CSV table of C-alpha atoms in Angstrom, one decimal:
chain,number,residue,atom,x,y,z
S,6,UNK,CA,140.5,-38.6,-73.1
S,7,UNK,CA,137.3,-38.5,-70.7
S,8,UNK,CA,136.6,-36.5,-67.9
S,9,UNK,CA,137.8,-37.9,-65.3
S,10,UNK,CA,141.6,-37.7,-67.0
S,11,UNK,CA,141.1,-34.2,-68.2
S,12,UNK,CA,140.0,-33.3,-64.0
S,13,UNK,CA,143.2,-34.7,-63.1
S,14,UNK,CA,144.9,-33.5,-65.9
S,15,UNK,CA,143.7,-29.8,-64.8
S,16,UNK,CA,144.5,-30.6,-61.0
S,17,UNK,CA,148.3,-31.6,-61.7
S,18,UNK,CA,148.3,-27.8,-64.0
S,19,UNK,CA,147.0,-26.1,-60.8
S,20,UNK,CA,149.1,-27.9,-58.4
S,21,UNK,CA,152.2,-26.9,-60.2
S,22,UNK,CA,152.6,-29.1,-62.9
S,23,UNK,CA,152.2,-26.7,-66.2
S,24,UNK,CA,153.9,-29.5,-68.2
S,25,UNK,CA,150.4,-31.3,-68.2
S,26,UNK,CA,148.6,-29.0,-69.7
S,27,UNK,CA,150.1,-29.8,-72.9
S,28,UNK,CA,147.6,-32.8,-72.9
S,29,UNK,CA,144.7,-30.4,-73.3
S,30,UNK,CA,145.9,-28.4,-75.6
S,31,UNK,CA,146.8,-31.4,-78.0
S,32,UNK,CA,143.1,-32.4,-77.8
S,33,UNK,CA,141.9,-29.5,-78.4
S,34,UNK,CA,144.5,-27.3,-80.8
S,35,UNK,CA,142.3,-28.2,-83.8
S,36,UNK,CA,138.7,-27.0,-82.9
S,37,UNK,CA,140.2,-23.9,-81.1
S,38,UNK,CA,142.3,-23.7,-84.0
S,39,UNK,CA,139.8,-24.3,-86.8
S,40,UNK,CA,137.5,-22.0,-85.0
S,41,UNK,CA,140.1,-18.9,-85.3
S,42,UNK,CA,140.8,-20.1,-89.0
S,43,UNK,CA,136.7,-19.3,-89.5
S,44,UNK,CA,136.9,-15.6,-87.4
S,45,UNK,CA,140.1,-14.6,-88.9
S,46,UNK,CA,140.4,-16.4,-92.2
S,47,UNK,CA,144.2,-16.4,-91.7
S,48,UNK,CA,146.2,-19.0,-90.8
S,49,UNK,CA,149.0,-16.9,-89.1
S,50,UNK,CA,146.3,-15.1,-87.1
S,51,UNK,CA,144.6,-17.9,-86.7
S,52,UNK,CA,147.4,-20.0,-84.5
S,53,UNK,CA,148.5,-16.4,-82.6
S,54,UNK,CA,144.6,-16.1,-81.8
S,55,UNK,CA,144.4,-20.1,-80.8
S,56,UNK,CA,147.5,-19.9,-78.8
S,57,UNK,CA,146.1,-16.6,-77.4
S,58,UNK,CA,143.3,-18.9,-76.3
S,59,UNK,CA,145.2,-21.7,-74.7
S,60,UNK,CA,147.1,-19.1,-72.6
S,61,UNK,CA,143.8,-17.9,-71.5
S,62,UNK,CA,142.6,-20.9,-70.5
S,63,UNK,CA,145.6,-21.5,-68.7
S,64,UNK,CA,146.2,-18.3,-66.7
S,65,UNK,CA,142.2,-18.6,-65.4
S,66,UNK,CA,142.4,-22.9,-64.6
S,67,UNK,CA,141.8,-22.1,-61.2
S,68,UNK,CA,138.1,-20.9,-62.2
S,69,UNK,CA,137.1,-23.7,-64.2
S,70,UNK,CA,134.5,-26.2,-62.1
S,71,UNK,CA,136.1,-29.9,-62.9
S,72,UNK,CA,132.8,-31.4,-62.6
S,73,UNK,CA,132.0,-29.9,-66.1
S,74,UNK,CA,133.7,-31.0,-69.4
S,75,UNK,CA,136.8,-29.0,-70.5
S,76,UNK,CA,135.7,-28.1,-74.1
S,77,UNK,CA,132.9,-25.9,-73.9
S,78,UNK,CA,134.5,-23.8,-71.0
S,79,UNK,CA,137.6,-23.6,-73.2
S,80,UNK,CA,135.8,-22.7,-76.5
S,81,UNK,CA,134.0,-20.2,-74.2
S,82,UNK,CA,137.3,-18.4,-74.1
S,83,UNK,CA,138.4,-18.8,-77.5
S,84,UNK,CA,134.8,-17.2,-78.6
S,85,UNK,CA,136.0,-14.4,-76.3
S,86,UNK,CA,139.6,-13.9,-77.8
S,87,UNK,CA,137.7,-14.0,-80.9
S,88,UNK,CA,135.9,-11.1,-80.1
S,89,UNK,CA,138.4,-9.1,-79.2
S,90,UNK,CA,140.6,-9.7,-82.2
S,91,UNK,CA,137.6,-8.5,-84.2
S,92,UNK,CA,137.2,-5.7,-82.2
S,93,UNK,CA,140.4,-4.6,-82.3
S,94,UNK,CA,140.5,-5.8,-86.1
S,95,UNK,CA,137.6,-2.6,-86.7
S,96,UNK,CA,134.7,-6.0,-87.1
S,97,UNK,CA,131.9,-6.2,-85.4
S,98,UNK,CA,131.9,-8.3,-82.6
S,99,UNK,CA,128.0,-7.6,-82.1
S,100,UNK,CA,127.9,-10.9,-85.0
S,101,UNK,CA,128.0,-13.3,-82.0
S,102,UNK,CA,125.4,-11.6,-79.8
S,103,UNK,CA,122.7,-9.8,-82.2
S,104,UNK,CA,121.4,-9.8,-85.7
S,105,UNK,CA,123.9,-12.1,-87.6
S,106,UNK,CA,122.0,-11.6,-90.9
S,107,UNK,CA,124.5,-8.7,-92.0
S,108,UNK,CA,128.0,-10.0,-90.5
S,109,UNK,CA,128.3,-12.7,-93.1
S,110,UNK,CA,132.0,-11.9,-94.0
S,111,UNK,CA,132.1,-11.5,-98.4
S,112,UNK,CA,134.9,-14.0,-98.4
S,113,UNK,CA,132.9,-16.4,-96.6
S,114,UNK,CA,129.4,-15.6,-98.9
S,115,UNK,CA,128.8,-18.7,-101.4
S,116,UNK,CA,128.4,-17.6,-104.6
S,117,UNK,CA,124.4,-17.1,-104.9
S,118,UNK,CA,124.9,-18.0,-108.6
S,119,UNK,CA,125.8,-21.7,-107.8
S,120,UNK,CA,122.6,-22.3,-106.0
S,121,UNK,CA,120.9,-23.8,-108.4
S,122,UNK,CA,123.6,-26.2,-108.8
S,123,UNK,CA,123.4,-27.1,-105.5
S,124,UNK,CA,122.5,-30.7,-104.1
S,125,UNK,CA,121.7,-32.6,-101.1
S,126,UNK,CA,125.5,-32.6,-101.0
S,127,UNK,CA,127.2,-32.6,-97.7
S,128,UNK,CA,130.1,-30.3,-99.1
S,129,UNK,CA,128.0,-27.9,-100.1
S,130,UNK,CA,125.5,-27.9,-96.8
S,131,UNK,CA,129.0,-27.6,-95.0
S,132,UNK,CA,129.8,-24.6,-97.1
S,133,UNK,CA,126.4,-22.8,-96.6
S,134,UNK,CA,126.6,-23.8,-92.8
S,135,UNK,CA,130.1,-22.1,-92.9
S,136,UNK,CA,128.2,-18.9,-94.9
S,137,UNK,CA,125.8,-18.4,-91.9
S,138,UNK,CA,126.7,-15.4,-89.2
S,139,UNK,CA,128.5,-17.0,-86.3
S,140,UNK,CA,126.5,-17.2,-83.8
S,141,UNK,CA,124.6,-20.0,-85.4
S,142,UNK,CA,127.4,-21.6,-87.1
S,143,UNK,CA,129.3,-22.0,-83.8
S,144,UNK,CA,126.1,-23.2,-82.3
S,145,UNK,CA,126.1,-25.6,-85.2
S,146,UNK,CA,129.3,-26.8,-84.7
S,147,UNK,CA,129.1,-27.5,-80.9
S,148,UNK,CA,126.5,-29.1,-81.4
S,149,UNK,CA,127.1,-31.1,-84.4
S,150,UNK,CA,130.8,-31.5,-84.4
S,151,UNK,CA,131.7,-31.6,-81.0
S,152,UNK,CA,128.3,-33.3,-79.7
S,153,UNK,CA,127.6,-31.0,-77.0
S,154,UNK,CA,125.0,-30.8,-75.2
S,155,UNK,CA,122.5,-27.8,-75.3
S,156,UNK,CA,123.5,-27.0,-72.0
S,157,UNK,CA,127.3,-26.7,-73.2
S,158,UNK,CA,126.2,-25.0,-76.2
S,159,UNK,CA,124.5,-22.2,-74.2
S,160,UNK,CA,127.4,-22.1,-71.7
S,161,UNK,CA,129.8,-21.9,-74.3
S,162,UNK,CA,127.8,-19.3,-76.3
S,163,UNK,CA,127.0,-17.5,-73.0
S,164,UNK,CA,123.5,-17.4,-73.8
S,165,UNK,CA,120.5,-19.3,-72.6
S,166,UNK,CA,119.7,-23.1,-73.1
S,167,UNK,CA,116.3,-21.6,-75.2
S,168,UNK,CA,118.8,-19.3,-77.5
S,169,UNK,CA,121.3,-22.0,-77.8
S,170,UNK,CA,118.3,-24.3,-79.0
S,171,UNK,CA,116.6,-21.5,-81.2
S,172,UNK,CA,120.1,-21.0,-82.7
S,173,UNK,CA,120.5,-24.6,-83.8
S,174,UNK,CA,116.9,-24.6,-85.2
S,175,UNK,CA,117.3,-21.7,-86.5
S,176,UNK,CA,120.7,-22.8,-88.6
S,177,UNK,CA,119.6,-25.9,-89.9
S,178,UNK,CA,116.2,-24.1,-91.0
S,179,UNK,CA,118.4,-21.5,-92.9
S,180,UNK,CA,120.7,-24.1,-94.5
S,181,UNK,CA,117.9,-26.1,-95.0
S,182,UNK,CA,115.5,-23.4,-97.1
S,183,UNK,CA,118.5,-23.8,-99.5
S,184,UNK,CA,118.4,-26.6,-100.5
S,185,UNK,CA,114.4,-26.6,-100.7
S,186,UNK,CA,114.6,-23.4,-102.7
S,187,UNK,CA,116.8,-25.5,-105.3
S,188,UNK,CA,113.9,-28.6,-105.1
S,189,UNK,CA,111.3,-25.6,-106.1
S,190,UNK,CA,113.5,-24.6,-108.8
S,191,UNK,CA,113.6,-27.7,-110.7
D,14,UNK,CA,105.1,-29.6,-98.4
D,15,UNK,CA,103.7,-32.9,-97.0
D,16,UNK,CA,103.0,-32.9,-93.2
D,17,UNK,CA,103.3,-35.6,-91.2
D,18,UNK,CA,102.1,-35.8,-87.4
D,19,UNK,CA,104.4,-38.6,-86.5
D,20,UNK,CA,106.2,-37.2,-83.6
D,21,UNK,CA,107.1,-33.9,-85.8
D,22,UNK,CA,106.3,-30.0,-84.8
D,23,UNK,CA,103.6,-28.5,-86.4
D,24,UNK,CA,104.3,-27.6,-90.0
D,25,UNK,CA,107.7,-30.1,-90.7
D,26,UNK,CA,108.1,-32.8,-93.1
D,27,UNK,CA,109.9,-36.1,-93.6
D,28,UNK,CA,112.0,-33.7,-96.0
D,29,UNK,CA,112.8,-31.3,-93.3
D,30,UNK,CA,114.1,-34.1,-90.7
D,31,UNK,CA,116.1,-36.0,-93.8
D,32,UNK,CA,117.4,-32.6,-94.7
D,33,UNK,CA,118.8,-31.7,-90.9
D,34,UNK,CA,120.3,-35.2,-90.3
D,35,UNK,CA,122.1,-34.5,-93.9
D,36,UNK,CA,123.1,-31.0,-92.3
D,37,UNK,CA,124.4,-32.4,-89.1
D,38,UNK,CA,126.2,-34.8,-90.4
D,39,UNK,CA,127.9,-32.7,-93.2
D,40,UNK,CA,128.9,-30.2,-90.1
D,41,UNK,CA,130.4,-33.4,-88.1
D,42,UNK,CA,132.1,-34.8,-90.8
D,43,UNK,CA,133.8,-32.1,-93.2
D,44,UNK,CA,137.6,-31.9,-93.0
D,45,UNK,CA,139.1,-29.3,-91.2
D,46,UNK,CA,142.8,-27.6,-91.1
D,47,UNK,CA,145.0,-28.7,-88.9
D,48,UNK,CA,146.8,-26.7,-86.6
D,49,UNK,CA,150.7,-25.8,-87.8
D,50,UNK,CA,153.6,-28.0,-86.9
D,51,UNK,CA,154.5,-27.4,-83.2
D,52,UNK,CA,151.5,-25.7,-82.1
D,53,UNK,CA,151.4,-27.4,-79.0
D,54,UNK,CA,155.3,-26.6,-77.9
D,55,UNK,CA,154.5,-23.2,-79.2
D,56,UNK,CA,151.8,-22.4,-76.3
D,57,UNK,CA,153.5,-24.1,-73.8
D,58,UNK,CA,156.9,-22.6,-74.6
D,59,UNK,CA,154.8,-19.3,-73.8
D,60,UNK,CA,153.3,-19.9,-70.7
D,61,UNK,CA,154.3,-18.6,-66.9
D,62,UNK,CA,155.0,-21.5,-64.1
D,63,UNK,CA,152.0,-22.1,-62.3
D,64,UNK,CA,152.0,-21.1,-58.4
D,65,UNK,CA,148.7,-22.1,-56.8
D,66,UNK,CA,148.1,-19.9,-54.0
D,67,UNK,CA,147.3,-21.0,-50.6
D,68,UNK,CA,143.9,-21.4,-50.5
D,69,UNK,CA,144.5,-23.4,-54.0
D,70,UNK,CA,146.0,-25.7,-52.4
D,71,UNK,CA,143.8,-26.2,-49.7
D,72,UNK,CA,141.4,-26.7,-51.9
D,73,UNK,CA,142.6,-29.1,-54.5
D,74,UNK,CA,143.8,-31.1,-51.6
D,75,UNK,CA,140.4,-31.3,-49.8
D,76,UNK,CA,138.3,-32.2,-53.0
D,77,UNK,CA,141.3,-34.6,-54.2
D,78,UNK,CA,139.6,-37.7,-55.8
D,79,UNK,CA,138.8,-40.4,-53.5
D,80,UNK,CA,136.6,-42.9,-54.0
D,81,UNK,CA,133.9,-42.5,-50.6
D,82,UNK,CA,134.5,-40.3,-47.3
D,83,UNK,CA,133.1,-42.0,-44.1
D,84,UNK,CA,133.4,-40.2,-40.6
D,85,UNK,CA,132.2,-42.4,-37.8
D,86,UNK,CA,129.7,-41.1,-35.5
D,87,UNK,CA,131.0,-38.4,-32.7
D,88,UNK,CA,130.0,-38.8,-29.6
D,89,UNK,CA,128.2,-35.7,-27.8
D,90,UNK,CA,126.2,-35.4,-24.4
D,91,UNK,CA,123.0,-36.0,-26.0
D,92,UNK,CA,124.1,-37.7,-29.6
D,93,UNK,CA,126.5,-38.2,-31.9
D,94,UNK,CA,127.2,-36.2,-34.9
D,95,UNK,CA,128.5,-37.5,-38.2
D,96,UNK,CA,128.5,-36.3,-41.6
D,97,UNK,CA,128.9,-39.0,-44.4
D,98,UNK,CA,129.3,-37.8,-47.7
D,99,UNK,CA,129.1,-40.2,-50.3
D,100,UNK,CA,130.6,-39.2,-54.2
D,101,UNK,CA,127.5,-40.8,-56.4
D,102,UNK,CA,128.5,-39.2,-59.5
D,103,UNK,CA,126.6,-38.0,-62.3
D,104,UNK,CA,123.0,-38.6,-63.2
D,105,UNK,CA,121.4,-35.8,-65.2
D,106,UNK,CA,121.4,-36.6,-68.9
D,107,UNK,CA,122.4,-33.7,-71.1
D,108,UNK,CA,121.0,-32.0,-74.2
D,109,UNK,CA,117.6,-31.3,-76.2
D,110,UNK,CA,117.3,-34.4,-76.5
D,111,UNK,CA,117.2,-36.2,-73.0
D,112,UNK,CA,113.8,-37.9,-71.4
D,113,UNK,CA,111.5,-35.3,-71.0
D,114,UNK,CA,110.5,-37.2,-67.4
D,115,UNK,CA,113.8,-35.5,-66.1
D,116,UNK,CA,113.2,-33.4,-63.0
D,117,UNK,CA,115.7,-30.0,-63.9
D,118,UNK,CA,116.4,-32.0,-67.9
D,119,UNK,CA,118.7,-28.5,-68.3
D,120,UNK,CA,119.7,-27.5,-64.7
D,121,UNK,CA,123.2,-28.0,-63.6
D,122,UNK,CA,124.6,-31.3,-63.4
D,123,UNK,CA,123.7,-32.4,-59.6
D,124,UNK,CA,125.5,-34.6,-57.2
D,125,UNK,CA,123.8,-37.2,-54.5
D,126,UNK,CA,125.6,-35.9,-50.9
D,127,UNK,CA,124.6,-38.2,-47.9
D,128,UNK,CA,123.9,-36.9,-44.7
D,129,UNK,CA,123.5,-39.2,-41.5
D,130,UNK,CA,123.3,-38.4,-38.1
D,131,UNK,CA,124.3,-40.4,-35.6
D,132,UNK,CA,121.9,-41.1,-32.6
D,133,UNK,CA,122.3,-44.7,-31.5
D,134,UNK,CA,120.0,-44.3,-28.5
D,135,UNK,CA,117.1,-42.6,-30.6
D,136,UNK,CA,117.3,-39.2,-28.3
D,137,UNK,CA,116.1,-37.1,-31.4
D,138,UNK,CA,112.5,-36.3,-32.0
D,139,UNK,CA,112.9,-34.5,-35.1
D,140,UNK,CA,116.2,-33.7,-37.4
D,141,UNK,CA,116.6,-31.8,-40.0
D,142,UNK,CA,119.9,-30.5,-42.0
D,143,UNK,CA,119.0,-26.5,-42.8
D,144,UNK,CA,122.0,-24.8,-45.6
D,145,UNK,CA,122.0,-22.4,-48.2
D,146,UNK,CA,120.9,-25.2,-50.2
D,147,UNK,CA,117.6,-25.2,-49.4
D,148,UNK,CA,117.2,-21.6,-48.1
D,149,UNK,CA,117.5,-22.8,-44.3
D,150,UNK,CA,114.1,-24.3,-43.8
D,151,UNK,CA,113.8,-27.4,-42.1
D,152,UNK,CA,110.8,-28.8,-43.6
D,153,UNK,CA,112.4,-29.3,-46.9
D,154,UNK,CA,115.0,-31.1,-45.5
D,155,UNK,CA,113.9,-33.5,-42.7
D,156,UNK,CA,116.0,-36.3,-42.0
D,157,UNK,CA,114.9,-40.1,-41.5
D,158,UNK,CA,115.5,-42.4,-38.6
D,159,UNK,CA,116.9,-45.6,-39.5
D,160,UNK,CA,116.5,-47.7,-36.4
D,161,UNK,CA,118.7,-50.6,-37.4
D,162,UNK,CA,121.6,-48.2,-38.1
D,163,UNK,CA,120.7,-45.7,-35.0
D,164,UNK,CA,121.9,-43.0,-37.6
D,165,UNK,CA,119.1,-39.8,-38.9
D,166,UNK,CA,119.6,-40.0,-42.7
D,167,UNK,CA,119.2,-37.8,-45.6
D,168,UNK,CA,120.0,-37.4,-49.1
D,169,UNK,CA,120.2,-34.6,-51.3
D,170,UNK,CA,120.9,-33.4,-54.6
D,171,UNK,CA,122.8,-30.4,-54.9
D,172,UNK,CA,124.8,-28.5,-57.8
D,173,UNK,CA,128.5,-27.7,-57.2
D,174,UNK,CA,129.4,-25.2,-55.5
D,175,UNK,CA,130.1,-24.4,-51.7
D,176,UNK,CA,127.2,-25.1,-49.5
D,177,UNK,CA,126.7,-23.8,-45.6
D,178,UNK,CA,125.0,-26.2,-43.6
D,179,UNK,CA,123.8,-27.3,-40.0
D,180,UNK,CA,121.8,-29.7,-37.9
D,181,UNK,CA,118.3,-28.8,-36.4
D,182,UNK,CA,118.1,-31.3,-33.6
D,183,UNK,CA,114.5,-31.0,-32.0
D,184,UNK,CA,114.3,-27.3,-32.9
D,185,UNK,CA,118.0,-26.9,-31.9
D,186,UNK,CA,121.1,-25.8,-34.0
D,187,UNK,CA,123.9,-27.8,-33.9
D,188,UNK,CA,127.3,-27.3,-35.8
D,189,UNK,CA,128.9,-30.6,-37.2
D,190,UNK,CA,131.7,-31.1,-35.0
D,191,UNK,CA,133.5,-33.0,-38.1
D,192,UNK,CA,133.5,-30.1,-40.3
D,193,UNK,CA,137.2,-28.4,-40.7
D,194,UNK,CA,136.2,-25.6,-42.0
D,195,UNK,CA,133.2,-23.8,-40.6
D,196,UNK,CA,132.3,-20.3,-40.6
D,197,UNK,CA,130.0,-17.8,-37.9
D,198,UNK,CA,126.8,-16.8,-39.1
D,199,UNK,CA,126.8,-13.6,-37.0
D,200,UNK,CA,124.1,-15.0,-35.1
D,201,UNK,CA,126.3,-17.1,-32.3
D,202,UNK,CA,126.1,-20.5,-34.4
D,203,UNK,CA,128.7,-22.3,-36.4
D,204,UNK,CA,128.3,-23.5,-40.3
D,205,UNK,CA,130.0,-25.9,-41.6
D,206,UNK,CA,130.8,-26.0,-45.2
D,207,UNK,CA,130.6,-28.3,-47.9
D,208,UNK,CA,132.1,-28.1,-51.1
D,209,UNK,CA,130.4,-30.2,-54.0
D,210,UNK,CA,132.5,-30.1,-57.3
D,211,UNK,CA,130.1,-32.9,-59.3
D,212,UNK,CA,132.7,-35.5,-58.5
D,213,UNK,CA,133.6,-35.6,-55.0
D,214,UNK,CA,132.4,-33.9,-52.0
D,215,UNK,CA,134.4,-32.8,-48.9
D,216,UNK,CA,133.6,-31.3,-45.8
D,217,UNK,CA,135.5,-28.4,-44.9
């Protein structure tokens, strides 16, 4: 689906026509959802929080500037619900904005005793990108996954372009001392 | 650590680059969980009818999609007046990673809006569109004379977002008399305003 379908998509929502939006929530139900499934780390809360989302995105349409793609707004929003829920959940929601050395959730931690068994292995570069504090793991994942631009990054980050780009660098440089760590080690 | 100078920052290797595009690519391509069965009916089953307001509707229906908006020229006592407002589309490449030649590489996406005067008989001296665009000075925005046409022309690039506008004719302020939506300045002249959404444009 390219832009131009998802700006008419979005104008047949706001002219009446909430059967449409349906359309947008198929294409996007899995990184919204996949998104919650990393904050929460439950699937229940995970679909309430991505549904939470979608209604978001739904009840403020009217806001969102059609000359811009869909996702990033939309993920902007999901970040936000995602926040909350921590909030109210006791977390805190200060991971996405400030020091995310120390909001590395223990579930989430890989094992520091496997590192030296670790490889140039895409699995396990996946699993230490996933071990990062969220703020640069989503960064990494806009950017990687969903290809979006450091402009969209930042937007949907709510940060600058410069922070979205330090947060990128700054991701692949931790994942990357890993692996370099496990080189020196041999 | 080996450094190499070609085309790296200060202090990065081959290994470091090899490393990222390893990184990026397990982050693109690791499996992910899909949402449950019936996510989809699930939100929708939960959401309120959409009623656009008013002014909604106004709006969707003045920046509906149409291909290119041409108003002839309107004939006043001196000249005629004409706004033409052509949809250009995109240009600005996006990312870390586009040309570094680009003017605003990580402003906001910009859209190419066409101004044209008419004045068939060449009456004008000097022309100029003043807005909120360009913080009402004329010299940053004087308009061309094409003779052939008989039209004052000018093209701009502007972000989205609504724009207030008017003609300077030869020092002279002079409200488009196409524009359907146009508001007072407090000052006794008339602005009309333009709505650019980074697809089409419209004159209100």
């Amino acid at each position: 689906m390219d832009e131009s379908r998802e700006a008419e998509i979005i104008r047949e929502v706001l002219q009446g026509d909430a059967r449409a939006f349906e359309a947008l929530v198929r294409r996007y139900q899995g990184p919204v959802y996949a998104l919650m499934l990393r904050s929460s780390g439950n699937a229940d809360t995970a679909a309430d929080l991505a549904q939470e989302a979608f209604t978001r995105a739904y009840a403020r349409l009217e806001t969102f500037s059609t000359g811009k793609r869909f996702f990033p707004w939309l993920y902007s929003l999901a970040l936000n619900v995602s926040r909350d829920w921590m909030r109210r959940d006791g977390r805190d929601f200060h991971v996405f904005m400030d020091d995310a050395s120390v909001m590395v959730r223990d579930e989430d931690r890989v094992d520091e005793r496997q590192s030296v068994d670790d490889r140039l292995d895409g699995a396990k570069a996946f699993a230490r990108v996933m071990g990062l504090a969220p703020k640069y793991r989503e960064a990494m994942i806009l950017r990687f996954r969903h290809d979006c631009s450091m402009q969209e990054v930042a937007k949907a980050l709510g940060i600058t372009i410069s922070g979205a780009k330090m947060r990128v660098s700054r991701g692949l440089e931790m994942v990357r001392s890993h692996f370099k760590e496990v080189d020196d080690d041999q | 650590m080996t450094n190499d100078t070609n085309g790296r920052a200060p202090g990065r290797s081959a290994r470091d680059d090899a490393l990222d595009r390893m990184i990026a690519e397990a982050v693109r391509n690791a499996p992910e969980a899909s949402p449950p069965e019936g996510f989809s009916a699930r939100v929708m089953a939960g959401l309120p009818p959409m009623r656009p307001s008013a002014w909604l509707r106004l709006r969707l229906w003045l920046t509906r999609p149409r291909s290119v908006t041409f108003t002839p020229a309107r004939v006043l006592p001196v000249l005629a007046v004409a706004v033409v407002l052509l949809a250009v589309g995109l240009f600005l490449p996006q990312g870390m990673d586009g040309p570094g030649g680009s003017a605003t590489p990580d402003g906001p996406t910009l859209s190419t809006v066409r101004f044209v005067l008419g004045d068939e008989a060449a009456t004008a001296r000097t022309v100029s569109v003043i807005g909120s665009f360009n913080d009402w000075k004329a010299v940053a925005s004087a308009m061309r004379y094409d003779s052939d046409a008989g039209v004052w022309v000018l093209e701009a690039q502007l972000p989205p977002g609504d724009h207030e506008y008017m003609f300077l004719v030869d020092g002279r302020p002079v409200a488009d008399p196409g524009a359907r939506l146009t508001r007072d300045d407090g000052f006794g002249n008339t602005n009309a305003i333009l709505i650019v959404n980074g697809r089409h444009e419209e004159t209100l």
